[in-house]
Coordinates of C-alpha atoms and ligand atoms in Angstrom, one line a residue:
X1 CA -19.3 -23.5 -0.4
X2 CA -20.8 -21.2 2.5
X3 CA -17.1 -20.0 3.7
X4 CA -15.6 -18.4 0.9
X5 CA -12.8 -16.6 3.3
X6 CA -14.6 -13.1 3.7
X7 CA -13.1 -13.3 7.4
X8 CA -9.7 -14.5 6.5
X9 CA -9.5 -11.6 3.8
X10 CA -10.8 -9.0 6.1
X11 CA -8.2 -10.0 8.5
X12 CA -5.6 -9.8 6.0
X13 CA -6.7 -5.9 5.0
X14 CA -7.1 -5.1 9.2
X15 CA -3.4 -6.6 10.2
X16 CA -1.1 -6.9 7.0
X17 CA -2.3 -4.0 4.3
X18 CA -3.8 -1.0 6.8
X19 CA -0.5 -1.3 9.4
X20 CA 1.6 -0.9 6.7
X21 CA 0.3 2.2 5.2
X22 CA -2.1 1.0 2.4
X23 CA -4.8 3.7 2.2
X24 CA -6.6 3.9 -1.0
X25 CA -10.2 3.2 -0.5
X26 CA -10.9 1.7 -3.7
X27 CA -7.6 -0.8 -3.6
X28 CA -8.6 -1.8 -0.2
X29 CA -12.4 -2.6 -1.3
X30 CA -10.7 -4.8 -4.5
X31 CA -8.9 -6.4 -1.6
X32 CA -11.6 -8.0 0.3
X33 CA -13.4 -8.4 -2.3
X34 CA -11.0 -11.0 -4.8
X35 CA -11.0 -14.5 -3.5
X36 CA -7.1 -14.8 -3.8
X37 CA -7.6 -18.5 -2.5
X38 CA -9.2 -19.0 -5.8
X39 CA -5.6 -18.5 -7.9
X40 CA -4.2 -21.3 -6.0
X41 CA -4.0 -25.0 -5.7
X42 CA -6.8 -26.2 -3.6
X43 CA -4.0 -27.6 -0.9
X44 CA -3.0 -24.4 -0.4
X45 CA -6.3 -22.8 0.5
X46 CA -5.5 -23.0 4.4
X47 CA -2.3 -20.5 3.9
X48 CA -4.2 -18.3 1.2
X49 CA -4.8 -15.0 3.2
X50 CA -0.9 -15.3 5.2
X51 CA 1.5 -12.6 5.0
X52 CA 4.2 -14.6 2.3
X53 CA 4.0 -15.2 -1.0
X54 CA 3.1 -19.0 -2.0
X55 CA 4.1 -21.7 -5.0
X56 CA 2.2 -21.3 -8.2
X57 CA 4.1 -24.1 -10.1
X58 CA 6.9 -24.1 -12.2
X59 CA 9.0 -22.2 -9.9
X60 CA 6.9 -19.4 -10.1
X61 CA 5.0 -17.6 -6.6
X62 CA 2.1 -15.6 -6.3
X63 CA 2.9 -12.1 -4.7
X64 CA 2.3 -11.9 -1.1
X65 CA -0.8 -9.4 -0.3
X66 CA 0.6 -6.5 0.9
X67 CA 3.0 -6.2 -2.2
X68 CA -0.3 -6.9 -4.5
X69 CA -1.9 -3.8 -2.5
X70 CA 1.2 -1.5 -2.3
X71 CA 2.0 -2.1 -6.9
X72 CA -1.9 -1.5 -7.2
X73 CA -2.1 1.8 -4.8
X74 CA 0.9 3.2 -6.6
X75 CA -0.6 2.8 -10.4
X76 CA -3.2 5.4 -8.6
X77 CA -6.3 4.0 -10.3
X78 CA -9.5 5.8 -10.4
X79 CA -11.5 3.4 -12.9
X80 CA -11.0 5.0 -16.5
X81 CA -7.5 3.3 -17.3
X82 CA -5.8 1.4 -19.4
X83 CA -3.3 -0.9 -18.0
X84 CA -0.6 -3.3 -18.9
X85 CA 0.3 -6.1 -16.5
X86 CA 3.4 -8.2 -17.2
X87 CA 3.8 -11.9 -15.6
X88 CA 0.4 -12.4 -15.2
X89 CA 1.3 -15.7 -12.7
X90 CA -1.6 -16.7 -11.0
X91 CA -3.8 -13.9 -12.2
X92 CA -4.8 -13.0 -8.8
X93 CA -2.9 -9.6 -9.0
X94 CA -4.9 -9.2 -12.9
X95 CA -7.9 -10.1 -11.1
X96 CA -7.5 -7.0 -8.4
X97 CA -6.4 -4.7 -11.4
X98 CA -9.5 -5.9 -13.5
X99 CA -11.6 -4.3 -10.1
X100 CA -10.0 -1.4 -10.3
X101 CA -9.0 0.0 -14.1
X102 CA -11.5 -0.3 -17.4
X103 CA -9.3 -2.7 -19.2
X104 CA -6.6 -4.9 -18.3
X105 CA -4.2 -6.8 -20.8
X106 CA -1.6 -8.9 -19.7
X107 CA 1.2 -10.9 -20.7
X108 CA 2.7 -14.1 -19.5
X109 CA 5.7 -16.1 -20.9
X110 CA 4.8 -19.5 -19.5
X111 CA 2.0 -21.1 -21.3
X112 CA 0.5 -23.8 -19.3
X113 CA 0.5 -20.6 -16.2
X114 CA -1.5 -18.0 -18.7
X115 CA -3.4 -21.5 -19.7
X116 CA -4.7 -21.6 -16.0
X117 CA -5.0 -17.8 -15.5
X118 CA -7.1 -17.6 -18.9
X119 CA -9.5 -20.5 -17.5
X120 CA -10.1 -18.7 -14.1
X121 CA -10.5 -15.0 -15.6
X122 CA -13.8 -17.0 -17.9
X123 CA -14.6 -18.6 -14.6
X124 CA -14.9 -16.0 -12.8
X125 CA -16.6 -13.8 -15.7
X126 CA -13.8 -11.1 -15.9
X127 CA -14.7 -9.5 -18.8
X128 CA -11.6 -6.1 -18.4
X129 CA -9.0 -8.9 -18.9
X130 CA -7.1 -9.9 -22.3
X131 CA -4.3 -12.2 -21.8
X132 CA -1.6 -13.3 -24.0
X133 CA 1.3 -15.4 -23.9
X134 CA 4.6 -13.7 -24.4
X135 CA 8.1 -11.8 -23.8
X136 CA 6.6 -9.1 -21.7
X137 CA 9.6 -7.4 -21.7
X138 CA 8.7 -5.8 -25.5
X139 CA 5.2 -5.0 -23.6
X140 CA 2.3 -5.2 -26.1
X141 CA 2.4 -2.5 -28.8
X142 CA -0.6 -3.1 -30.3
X143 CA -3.2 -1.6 -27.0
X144 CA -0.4 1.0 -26.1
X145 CA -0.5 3.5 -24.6
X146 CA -1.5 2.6 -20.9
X147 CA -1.9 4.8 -18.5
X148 CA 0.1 2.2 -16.0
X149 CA 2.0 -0.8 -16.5
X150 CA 2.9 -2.6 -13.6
X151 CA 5.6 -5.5 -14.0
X152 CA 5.4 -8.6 -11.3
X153 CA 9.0 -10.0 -11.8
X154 CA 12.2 -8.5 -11.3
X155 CA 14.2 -6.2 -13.6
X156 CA 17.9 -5.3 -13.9
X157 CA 16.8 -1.8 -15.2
X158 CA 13.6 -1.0 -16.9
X159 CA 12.8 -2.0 -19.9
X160 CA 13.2 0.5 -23.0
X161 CA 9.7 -0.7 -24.7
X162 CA 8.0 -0.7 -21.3
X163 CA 8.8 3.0 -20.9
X164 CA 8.1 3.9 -24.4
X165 CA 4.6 2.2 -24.2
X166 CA 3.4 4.5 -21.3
X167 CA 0.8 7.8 -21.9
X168 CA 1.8 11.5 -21.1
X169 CA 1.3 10.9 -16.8
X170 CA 1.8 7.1 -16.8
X171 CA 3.1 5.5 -14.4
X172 CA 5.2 2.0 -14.7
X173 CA 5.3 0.0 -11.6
X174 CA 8.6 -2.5 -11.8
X175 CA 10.9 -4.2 -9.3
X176 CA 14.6 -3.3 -10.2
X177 CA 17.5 -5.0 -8.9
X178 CA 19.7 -8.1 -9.0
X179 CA 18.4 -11.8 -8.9
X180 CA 18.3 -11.4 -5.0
X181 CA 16.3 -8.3 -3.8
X182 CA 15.1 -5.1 -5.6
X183 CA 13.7 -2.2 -4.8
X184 CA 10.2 -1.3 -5.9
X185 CA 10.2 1.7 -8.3
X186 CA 8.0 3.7 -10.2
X187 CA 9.0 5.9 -12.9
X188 CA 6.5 8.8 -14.6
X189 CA 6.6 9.6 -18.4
X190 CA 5.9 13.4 -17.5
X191 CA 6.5 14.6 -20.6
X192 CA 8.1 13.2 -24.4
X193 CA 10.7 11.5 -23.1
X194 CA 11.1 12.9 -19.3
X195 CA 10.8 10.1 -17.1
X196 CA 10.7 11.2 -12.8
X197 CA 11.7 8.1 -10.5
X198 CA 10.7 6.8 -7.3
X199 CA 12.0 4.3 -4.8
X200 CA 8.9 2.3 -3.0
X201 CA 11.9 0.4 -0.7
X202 CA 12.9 -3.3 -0.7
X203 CA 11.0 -6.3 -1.9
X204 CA 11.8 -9.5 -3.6
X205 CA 10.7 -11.3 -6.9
X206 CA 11.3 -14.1 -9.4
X207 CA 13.1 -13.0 -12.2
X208 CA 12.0 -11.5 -15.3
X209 CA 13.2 -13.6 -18.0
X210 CA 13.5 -12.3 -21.9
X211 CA 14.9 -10.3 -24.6
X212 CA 14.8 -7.1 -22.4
X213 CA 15.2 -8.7 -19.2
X214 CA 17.4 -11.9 -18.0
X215 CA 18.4 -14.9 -19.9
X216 CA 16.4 -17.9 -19.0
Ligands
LIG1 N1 1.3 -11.4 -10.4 C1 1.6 -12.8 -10.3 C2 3.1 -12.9 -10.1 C3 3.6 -14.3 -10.7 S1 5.4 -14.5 -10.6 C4 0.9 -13.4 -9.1 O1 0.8 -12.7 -8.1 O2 0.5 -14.6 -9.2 C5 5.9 -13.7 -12.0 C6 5.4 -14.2 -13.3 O3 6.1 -13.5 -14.3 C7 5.7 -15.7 -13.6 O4 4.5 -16.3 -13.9 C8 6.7 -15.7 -14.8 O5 6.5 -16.8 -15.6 C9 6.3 -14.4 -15.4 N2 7.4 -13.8 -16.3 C10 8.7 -13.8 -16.1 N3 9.3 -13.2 -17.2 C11 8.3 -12.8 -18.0 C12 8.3 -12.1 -19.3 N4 9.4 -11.7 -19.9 N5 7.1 -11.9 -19.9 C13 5.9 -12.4 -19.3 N6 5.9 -13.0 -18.1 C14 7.1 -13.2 -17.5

């Protein structure tokens, strides 16, 4: 197909990510570049690049771009790291992390969803992506630790593993809150156990179901 939506995701950098503050070169390049209309059901190709998030199936939603930009920018990526995604969803937002870090593992508790995200990430011949299904909320032990985690459903507090599973300088990207809104917060492992805390302002997610998280 000649139009793969280079215009519609230019557009979508020019009026919904640079207005709003988005500045990091490399997260804006990963933007234009990922065919976001690609993680979605072909009916929805039209709406792709808008500024909301969209249905992914079983009552699940792929992040709206500007949120996908904003998580990314504030895991500060250079290219060297390790990162943990949880909710992997669509695997758009993997997909944009996989552009951006060395290697990329993430977790996804609905299977037919990490079934479809698994067959896209071959497809598309992402080779920086391990996904398994899971409780993401335990994180994955085994590749720990990552220099970010970034978590795409929404948290009553942080989970304890999560935290534990960061590097000296990581930096966990999570939406905290209640089942309604959150606020978008990163916390910092800068030492042992020291942990500094920052509020990225409002947003809205589905919530993060498990162990650590809510009950289904
Ligand atoms: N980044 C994704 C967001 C998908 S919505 C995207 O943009 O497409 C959040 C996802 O988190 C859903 O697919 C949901 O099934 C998943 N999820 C919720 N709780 C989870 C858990 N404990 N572990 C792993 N995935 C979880």
């Amino acid at each position: 197909m000649l139009n793969n939506f280079q215009s519609k995701r230019q557009q979508m950098v020019d009026s919904q990510l640079i207005p709003r503050g988005i500045r990091d070169k490399r997260v804006i390049d990963a933007m234009k570049k990922v065919p976001r209309h690609l993680f979605l059901d072909e009916a929805l190709w039209p709406q792709a690049y808008d500024d909301h998030p969209l249905p992914i199936g079983e009552k699940q939603t792929i992040s709206q771009p500007y949120i996908v930009a904003l998580m990314t920018e504030l895991l500060r990526l250079t290219g060297r790291e390790k990162v943990l995604e949880i909710g992997s969803g669509s695997g758009y937002q993997t997909a944009v992390l996989a552009e951006l870090a060395e290697q990329v593992y993430t977790v996804e508790r609905i299977p037919s969803i990490a079934k479809r995200a698994r067959r896209l990430f071959d497809d598309m011949k992402y080779r920086n992506i391990v996904i398994t299904i899971g409780d993401g909320t335990l994180g994955w032990k085994e590749h720990s630790p990552y220099d970010g985690i970034i978590v795409t459903a929404a948290a009553p507090d942080p989970p304890r593993p999560l935290l534990e599973q960061l590097g000296i300088g990581g930096r966990l990207v999570i939406p905290i809150g209640n089942e309604f809104s959150q606020d978008l917060i990163v916390y910092t492992r800068e030492d042992g156990n020291d942990y500094s805390e920052e509020n990225h302002g409002g947003c809205r997610f589905v919530k993060l179901i498990g162990e650590r998280g809510w009950r289904d």
